[in-house]
PDB file of C-alpha atoms in Angstrom:
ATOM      1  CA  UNK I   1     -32.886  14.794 124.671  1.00 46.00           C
ATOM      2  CA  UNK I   2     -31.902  13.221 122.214  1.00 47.00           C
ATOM      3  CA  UNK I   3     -33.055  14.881 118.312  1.00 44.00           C
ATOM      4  CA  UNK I   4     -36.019  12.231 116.561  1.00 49.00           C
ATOM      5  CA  UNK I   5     -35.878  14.276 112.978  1.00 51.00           C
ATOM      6  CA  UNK I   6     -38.679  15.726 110.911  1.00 56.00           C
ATOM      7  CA  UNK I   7     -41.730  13.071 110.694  1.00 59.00           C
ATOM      8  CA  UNK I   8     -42.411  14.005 106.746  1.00 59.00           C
ATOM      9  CA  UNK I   9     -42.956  11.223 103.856  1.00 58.00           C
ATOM     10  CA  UNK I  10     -41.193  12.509 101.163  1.00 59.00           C
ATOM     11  CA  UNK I  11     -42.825   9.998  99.135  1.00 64.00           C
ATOM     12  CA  UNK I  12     -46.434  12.058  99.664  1.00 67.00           C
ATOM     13  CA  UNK I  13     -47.551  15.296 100.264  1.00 65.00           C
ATOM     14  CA  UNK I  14     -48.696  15.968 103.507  1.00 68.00           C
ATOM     15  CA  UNK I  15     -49.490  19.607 105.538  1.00 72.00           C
ATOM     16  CA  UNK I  16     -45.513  20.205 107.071  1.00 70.00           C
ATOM     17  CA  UNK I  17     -44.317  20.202 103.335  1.00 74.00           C
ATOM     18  CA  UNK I  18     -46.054  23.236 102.813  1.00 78.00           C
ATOM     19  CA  UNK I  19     -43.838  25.748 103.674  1.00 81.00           C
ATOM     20  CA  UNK I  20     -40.927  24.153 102.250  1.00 79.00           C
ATOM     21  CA  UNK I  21     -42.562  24.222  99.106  1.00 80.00           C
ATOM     22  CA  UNK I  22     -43.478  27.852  99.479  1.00 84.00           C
ATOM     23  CA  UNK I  23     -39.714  28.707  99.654  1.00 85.00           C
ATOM     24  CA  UNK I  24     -38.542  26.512  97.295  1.00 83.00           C
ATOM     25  CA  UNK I  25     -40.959  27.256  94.484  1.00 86.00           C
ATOM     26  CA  UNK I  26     -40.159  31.150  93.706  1.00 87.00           C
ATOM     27  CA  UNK I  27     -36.579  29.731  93.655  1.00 87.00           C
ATOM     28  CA  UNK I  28     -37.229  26.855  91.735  1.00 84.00           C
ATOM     29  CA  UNK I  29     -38.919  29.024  88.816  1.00 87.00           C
ATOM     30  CA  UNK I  30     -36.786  32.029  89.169  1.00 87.00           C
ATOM     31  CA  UNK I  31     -33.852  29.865  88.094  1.00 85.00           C
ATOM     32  CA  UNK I  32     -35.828  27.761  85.536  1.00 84.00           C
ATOM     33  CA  UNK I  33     -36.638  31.275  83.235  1.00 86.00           C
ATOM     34  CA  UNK I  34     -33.101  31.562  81.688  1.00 84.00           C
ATOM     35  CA  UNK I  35     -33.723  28.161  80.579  1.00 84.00           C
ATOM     36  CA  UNK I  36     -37.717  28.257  79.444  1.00 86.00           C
ATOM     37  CA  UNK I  37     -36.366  31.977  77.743  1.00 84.00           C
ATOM     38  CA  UNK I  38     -33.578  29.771  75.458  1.00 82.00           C
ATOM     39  CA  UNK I  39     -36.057  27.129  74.600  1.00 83.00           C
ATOM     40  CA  UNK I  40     -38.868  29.837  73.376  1.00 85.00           C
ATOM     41  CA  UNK I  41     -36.612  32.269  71.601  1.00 81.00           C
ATOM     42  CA  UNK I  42     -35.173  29.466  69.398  1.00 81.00           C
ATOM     43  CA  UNK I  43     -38.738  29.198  68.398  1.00 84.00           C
ATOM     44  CA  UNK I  44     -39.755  32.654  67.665  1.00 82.00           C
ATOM     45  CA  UNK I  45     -40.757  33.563  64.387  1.00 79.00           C
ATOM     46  CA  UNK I  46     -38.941  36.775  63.025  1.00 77.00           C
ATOM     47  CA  UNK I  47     -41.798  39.284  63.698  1.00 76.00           C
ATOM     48  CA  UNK I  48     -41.745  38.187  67.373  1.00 77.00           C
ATOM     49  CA  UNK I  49     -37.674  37.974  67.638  1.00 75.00           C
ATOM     50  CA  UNK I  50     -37.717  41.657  67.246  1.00 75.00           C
ATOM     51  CA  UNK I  51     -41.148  42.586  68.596  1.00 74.00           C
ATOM     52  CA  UNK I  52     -41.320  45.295  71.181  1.00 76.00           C
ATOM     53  CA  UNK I  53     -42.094  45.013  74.141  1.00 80.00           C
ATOM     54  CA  UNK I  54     -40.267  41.931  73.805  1.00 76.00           C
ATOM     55  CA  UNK I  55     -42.326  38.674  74.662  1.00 79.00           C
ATOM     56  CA  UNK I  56     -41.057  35.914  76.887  1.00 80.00           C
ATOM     57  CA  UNK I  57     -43.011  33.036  75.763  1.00 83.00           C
ATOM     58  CA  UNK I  58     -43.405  32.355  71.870  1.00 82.00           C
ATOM     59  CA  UNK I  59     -46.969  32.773  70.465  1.00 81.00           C
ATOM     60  CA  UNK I  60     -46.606  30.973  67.002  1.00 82.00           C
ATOM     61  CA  UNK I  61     -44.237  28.678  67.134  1.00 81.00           C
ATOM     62  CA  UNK I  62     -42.088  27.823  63.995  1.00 80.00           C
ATOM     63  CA  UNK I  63     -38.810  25.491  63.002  1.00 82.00           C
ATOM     64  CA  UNK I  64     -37.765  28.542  60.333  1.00 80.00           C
ATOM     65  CA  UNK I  65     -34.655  29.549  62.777  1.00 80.00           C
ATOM     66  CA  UNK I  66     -33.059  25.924  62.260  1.00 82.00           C
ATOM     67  CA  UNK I  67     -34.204  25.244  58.884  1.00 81.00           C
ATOM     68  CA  UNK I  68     -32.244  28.708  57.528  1.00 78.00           C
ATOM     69  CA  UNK I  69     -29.308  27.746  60.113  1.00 77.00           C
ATOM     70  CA  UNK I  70     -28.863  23.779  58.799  1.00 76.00           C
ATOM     71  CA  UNK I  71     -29.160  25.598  54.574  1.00 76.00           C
ATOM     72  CA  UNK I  72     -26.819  28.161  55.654  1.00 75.00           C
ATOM     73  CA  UNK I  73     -24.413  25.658  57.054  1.00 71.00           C
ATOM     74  CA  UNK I  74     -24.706  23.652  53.630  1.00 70.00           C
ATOM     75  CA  UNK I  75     -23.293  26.533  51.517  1.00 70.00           C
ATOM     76  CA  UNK I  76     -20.296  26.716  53.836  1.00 66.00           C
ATOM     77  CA  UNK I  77     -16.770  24.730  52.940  1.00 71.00           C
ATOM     78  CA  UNK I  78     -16.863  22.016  55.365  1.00 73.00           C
ATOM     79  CA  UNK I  79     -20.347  20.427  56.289  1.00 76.00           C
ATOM     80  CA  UNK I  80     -21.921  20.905  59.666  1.00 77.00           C
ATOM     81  CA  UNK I  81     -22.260  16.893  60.629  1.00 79.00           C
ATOM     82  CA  UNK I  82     -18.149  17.545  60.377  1.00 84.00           C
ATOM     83  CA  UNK I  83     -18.572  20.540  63.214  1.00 84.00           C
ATOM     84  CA  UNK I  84     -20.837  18.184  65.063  1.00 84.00           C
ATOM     85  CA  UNK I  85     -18.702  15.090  64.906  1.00 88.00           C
ATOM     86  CA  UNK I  86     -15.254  17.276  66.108  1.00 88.00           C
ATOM     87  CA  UNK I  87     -17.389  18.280  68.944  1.00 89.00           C
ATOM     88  CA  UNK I  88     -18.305  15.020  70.222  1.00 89.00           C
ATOM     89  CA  UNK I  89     -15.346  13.285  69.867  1.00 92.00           C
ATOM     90  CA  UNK I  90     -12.864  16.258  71.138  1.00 91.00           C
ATOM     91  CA  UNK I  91     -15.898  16.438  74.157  1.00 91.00           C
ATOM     92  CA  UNK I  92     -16.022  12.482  75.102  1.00 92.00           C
ATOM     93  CA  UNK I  93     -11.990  11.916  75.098  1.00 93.00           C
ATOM     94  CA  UNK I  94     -11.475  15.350  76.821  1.00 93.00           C
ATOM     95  CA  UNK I  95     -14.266  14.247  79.666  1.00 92.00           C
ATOM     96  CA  UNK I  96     -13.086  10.624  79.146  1.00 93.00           C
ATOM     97  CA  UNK I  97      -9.154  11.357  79.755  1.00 94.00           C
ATOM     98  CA  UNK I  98      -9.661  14.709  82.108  1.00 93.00           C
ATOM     99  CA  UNK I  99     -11.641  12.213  84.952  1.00 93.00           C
ATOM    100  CA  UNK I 100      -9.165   9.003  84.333  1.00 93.00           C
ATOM    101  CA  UNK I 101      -6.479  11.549  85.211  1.00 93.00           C
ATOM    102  CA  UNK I 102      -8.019  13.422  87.885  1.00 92.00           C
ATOM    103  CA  UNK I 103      -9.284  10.234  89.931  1.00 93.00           C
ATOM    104  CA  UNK I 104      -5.463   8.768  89.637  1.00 92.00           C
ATOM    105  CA  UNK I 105      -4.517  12.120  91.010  1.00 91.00           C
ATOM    106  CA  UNK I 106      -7.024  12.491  94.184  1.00 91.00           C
ATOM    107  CA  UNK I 107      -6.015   9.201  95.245  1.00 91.00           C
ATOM    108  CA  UNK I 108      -2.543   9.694  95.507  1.00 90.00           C
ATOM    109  CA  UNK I 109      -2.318  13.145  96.678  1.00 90.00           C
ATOM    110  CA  UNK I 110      -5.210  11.991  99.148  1.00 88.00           C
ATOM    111  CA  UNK I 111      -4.050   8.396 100.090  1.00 88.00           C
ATOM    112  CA  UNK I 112      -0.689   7.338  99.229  1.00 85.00           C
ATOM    113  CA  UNK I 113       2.717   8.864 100.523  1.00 84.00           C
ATOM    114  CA  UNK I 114       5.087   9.889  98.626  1.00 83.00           C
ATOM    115  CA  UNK I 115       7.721  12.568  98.556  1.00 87.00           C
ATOM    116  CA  UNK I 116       6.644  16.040  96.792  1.00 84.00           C
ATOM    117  CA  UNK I 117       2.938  14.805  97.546  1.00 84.00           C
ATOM    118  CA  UNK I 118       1.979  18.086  99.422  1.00 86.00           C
ATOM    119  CA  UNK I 119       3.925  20.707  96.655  1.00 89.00           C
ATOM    120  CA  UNK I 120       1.776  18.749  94.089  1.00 88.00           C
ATOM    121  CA  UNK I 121      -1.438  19.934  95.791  1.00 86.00           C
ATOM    122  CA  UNK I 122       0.122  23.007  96.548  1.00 86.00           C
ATOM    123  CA  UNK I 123       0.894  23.725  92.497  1.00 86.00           C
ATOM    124  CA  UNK I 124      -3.023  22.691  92.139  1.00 84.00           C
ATOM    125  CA  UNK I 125      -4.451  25.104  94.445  1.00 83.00           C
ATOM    126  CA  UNK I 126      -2.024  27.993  92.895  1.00 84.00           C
ATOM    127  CA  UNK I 127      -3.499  26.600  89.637  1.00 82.00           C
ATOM    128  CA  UNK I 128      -7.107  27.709  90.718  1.00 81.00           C
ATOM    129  CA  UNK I 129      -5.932  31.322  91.211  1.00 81.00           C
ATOM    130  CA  UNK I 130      -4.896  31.752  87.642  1.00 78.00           C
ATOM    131  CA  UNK I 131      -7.904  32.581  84.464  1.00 77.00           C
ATOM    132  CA  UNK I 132      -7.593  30.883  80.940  1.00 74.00           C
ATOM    133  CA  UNK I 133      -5.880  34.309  80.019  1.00 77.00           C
ATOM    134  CA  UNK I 134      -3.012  34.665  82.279  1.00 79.00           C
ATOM    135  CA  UNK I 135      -1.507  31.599  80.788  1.00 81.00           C
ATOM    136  CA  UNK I 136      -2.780  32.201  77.199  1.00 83.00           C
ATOM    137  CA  UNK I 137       0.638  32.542  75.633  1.00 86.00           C
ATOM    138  CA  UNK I 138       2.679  29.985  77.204  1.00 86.00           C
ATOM    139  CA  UNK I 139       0.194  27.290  76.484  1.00 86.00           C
ATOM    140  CA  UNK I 140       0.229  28.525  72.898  1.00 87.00           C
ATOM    141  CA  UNK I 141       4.286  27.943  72.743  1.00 89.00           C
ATOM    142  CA  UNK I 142       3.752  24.446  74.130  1.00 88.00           C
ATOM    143  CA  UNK I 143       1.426  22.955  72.178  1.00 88.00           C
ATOM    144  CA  UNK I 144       3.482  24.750  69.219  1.00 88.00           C
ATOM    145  CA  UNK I 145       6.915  23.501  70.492  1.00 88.00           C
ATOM    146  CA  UNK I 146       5.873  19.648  70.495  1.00 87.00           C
ATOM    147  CA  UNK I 147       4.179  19.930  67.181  1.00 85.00           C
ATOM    148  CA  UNK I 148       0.359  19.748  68.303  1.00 86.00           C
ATOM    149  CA  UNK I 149      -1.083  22.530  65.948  1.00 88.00           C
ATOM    150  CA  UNK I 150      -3.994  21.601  63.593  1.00 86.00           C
ATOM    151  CA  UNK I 151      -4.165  18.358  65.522  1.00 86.00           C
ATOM    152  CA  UNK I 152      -7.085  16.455  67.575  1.00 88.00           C
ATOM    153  CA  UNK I 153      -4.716  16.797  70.472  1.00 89.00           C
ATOM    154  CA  UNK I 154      -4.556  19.919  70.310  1.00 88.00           C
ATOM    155  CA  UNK I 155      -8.178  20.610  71.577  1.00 89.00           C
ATOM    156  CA  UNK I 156      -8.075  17.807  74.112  1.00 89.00           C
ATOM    157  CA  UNK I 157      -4.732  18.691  75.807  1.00 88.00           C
ATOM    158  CA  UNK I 158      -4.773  21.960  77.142  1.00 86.00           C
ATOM    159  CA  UNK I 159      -7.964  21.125  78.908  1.00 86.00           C
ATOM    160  CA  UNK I 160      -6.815  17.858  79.915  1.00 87.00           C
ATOM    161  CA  UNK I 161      -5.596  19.473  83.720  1.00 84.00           C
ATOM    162  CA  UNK I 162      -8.864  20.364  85.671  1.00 86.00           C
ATOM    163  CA  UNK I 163      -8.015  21.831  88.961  1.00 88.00           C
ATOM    164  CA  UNK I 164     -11.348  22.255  90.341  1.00 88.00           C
ATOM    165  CA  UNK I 165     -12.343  18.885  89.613  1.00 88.00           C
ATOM    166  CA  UNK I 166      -8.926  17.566  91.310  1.00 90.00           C
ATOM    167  CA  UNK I 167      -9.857  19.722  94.373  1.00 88.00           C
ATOM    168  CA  UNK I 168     -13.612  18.517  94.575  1.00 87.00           C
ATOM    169  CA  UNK I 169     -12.577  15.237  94.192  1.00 90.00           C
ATOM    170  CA  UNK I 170      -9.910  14.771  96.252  1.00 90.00           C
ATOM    171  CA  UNK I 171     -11.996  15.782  99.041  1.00 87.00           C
ATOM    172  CA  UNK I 172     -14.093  13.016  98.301  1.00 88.00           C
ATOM    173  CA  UNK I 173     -11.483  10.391  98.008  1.00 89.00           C
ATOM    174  CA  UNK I 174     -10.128  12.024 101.759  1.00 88.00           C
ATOM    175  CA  UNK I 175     -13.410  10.593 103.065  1.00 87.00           C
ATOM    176  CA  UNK I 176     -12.422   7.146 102.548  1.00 86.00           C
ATOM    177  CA  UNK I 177     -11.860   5.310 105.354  1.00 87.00           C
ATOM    178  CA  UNK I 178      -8.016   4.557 105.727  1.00 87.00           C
ATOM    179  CA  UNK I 179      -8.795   1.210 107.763  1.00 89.00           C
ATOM    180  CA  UNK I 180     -11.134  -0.218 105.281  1.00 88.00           C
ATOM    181  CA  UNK I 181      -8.047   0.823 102.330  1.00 89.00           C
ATOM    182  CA  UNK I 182      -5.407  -0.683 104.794  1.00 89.00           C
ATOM    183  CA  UNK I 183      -7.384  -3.895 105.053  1.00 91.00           C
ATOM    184  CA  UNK I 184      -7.896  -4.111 101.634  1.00 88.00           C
ATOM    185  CA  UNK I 185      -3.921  -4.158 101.271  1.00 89.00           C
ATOM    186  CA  UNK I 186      -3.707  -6.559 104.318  1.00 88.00           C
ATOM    187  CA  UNK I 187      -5.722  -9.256 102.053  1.00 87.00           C
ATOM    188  CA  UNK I 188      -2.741  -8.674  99.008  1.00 87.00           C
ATOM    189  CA  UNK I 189      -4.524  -5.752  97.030  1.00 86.00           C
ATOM    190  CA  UNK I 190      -2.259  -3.673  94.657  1.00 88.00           C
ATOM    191  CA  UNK I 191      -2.727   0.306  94.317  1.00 87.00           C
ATOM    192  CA  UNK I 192      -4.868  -0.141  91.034  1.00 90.00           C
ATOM    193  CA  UNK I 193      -7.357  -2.903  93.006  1.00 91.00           C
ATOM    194  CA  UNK I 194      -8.161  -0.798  95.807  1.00 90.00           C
ATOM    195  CA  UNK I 195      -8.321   2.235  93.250  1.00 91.00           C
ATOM    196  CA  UNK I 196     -10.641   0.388  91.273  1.00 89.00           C
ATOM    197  CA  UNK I 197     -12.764  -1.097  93.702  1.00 89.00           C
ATOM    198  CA  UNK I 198     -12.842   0.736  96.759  1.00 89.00           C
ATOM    199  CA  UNK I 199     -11.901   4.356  95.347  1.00 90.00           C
ATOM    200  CA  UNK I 200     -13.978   4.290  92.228  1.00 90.00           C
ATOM    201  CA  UNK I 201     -17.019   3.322  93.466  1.00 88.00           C
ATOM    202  CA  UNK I 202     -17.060   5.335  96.521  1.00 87.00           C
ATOM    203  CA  UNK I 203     -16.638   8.450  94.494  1.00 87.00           C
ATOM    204  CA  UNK I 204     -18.945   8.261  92.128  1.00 86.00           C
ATOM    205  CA  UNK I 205     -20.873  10.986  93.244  1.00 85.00           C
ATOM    206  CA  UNK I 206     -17.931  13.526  92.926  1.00 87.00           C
ATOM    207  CA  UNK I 207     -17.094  12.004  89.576  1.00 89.00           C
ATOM    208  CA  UNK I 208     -20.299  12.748  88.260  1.00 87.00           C
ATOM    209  CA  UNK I 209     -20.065  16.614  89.383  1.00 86.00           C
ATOM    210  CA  UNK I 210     -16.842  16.621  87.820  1.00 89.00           C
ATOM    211  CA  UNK I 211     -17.816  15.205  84.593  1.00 89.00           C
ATOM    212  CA  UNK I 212     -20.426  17.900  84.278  1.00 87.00           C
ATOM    213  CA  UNK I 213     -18.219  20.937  85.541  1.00 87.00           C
ATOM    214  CA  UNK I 214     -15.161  18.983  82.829  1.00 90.00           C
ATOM    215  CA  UNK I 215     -17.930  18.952  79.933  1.00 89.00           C
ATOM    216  CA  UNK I 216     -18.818  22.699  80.441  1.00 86.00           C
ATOM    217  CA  UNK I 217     -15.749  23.475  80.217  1.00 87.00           C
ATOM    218  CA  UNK I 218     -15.055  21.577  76.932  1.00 89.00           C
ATOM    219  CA  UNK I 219     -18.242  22.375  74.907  1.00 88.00           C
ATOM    220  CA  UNK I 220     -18.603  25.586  74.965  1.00 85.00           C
ATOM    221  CA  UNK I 221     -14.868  26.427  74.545  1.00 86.00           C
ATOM    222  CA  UNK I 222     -13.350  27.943  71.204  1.00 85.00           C
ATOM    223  CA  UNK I 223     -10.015  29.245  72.289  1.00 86.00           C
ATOM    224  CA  UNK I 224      -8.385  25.635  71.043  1.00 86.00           C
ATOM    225  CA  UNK I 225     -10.202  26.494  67.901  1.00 86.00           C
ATOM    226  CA  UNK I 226      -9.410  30.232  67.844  1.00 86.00           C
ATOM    227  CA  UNK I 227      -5.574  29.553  68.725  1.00 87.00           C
ATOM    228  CA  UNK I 228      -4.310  26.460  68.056  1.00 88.00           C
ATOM    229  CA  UNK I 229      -6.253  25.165  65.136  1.00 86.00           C
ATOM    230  CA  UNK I 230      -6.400  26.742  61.361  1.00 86.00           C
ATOM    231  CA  UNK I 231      -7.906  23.526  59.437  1.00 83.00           C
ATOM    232  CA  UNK I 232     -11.610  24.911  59.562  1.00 81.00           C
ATOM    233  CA  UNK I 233     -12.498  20.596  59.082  1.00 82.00           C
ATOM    234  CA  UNK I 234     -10.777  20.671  62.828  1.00 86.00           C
ATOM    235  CA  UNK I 235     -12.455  22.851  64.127  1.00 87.00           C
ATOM    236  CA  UNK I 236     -15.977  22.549  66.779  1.00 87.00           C
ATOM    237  CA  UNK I 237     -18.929  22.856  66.764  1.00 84.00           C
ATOM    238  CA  UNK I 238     -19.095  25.865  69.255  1.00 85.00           C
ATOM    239  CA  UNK I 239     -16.539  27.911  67.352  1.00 84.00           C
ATOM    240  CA  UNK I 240     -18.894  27.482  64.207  1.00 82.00           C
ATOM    241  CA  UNK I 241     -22.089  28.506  65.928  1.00 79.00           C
ATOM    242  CA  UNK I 242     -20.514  31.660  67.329  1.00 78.00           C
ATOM    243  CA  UNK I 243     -18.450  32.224  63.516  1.00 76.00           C
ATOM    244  CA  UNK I 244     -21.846  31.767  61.660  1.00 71.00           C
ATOM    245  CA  UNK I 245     -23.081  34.391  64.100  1.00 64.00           C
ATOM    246  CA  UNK I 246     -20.735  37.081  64.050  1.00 63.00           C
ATOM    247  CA  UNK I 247     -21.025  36.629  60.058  1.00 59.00           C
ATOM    248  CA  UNK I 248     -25.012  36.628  59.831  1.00 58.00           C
ATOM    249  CA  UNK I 249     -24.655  39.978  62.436  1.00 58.00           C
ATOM    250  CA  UNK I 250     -27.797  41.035  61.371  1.00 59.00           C
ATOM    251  CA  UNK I 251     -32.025  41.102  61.556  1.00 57.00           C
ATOM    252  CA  UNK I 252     -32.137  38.223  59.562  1.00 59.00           C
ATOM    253  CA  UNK I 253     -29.204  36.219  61.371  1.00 67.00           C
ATOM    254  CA  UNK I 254     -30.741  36.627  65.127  1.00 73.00           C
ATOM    255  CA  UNK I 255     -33.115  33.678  64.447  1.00 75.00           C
ATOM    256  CA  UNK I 256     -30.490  31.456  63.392  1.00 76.00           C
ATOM    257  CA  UNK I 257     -28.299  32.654  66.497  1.00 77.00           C
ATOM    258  CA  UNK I 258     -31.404  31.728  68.433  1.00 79.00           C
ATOM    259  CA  UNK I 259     -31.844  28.488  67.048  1.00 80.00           C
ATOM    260  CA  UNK I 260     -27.484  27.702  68.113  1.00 79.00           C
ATOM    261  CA  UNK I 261     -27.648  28.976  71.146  1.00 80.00           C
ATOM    262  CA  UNK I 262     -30.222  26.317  72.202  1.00 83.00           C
ATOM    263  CA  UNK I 263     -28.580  23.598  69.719  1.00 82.00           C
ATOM    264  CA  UNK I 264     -25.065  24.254  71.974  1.00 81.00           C
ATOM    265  CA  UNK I 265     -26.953  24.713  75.531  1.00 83.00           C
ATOM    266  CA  UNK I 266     -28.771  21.335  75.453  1.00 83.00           C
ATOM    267  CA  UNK I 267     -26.685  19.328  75.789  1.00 83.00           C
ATOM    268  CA  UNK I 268     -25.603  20.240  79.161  1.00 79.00           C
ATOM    269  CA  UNK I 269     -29.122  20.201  80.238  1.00 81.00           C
ATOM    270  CA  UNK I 270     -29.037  16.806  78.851  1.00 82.00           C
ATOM    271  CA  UNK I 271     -26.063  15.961  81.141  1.00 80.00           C
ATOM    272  CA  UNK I 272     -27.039  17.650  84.029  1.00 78.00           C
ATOM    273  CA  UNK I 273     -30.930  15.825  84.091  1.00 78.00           C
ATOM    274  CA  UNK I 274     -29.302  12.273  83.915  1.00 79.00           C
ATOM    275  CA  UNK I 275     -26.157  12.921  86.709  1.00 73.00           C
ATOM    276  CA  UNK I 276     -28.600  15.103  88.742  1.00 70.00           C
ATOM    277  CA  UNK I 277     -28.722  12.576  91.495  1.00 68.00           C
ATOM    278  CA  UNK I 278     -25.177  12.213  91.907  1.00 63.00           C
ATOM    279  CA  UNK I 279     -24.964  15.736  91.946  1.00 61.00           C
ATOM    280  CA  UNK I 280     -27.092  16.089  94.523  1.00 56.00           C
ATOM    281  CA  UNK I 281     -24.916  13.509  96.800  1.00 58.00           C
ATOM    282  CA  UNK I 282     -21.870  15.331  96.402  1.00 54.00           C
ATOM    283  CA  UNK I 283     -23.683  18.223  97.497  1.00 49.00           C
ATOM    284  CA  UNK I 284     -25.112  16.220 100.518  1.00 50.00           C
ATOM    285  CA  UNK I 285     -21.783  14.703 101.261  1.00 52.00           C
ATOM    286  CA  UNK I 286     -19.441  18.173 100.948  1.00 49.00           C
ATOM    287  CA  UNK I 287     -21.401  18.996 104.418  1.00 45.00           C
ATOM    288  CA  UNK I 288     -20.385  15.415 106.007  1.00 44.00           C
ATOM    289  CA  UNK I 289     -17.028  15.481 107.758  1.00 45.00           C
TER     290      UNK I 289
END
């Protein structure tokens, strides 16, 4: 017998949506505390930062936290609009350049033949055994050896090469029918035509995963700061936050610490709510074979 499927209107709520809703629901707000927890404790006046027992939700509200965070940043050397503006551009060429690259890649290693194609793939999925650490030092001596210090390009580079994104994507671009690429070729299409409008639009699902797992990756890291950059002007946004932290290491500095981490965590939320459907295609699609 042949299967007929669940008869349930997602569009309405009806009785058999019940249970899924029971399961889903402790789930759903379990993982949704870290994130109400941030958004309160930015908001906490300084008698409730430190009261005890500690309160989850804030009871009087107050904008203290980033008013003493945005006059603290005004005494410093280099202005915090300069922090934000190294952030966002170092963010949208790294995203920007890290996908262009990483789509190129999955459809070569994933469509086209060419010697050396599999040792590529190979050199990827060594790539995804190896932490930032274990290659800390030689990607200090390259960017030093071809002159990249105190430069923009020195926060975009190193994080440039993405080998989860290559990995999840390539998977993606596997799925591609081969007939409907060879027909495409058939009717005089070049590499970059059927890349652009077979490829790329197929994808864009996977893209959209990678651009969010690429922009976590990018705005929260400091090490390009810590390492490779000694112009404070050149510096981002991140590395401030967590500087202006470490400095104000005390009872009055929590609330300003409060107030960054939820200045640096939403914009991933951001991200994530606006590429959440595409998200939730890859996810859909990973299990399709």
């Amino acid at each position: 017998m042949a299967y007929k499927g669940k008869r349930i209107n997602p569009q309405k709520f009806e009785r058999g949506q019940i249970k899924i809703i029971a399961i889903l629901l402790p789930l759903v707000i379990f993982m949704a505390l870290p994130i109400v927890f941030i958004a309160n404790h930015a908001f906490k006046p300084m008698d409730e930062l430190f009261a005890f027992p500690p309160t989850f939700f804030v009871r009087n509200a107050t904008f203290e936290n980033f008013t003493k965070l945005i006059k603290f940043s005004r005494t410093a050397g280099v202005p915090l609009s300069r922090y934000v503006f190294n952030s966002l551009l170092v963010t949208g060429l790294t995203v920007g350049l890290s996908l262009l690259f990483t789509t190129f890649a999955a459809f070569a290693l994933a469509k086209l033949k060419f010697k050396g194609r599999q040792l590529m793939m190979d050199i990827n999925q060594l790539a995804l055994m190896f932490v930032a650490t274990a290659v800390l030092i030689p990607r200090y001596l390259v960017i030093c050896k071809v002159g990249l210090i105190d430069s923009i390009w020195a926060h975009i580079l190193p994080l440039l090469a993405y080998p989860v994104a290559l990995f999840l994507v390539k998977q993606f671009v596997e799925q591609v029918p081969d007939s409907l690429i060879e027909a495409a070729y058939i009717d005089g299409a070049t590499d970059w035509t059927v890349y652009r409008k077979i490829i790329i639009p197929m994808i864009k699902p996977a893209i959209a995963t990678a651009a969010i797992l690429v922009f976590q990756q990018v705005w929260v890291n400091m090490e390009t700061s810590n390492y490779y950059v000694n112009d404070d002007s050149m510096k981002t946004l991140t590395f401030y936050m967590n500087s202006l932290v470490n400095v104000n290491n005390t009872v009055s500095g929590q609330g300003m610490a409060a107030a960054a981490s939820l200045i640096l965590f939403v914009p991933n939320l951001v991200l994530f709510v606006i590429l959440q459907n595409n998200v939730m295609n890859t996810m859909a699609h990973s299990g399709i074979k």
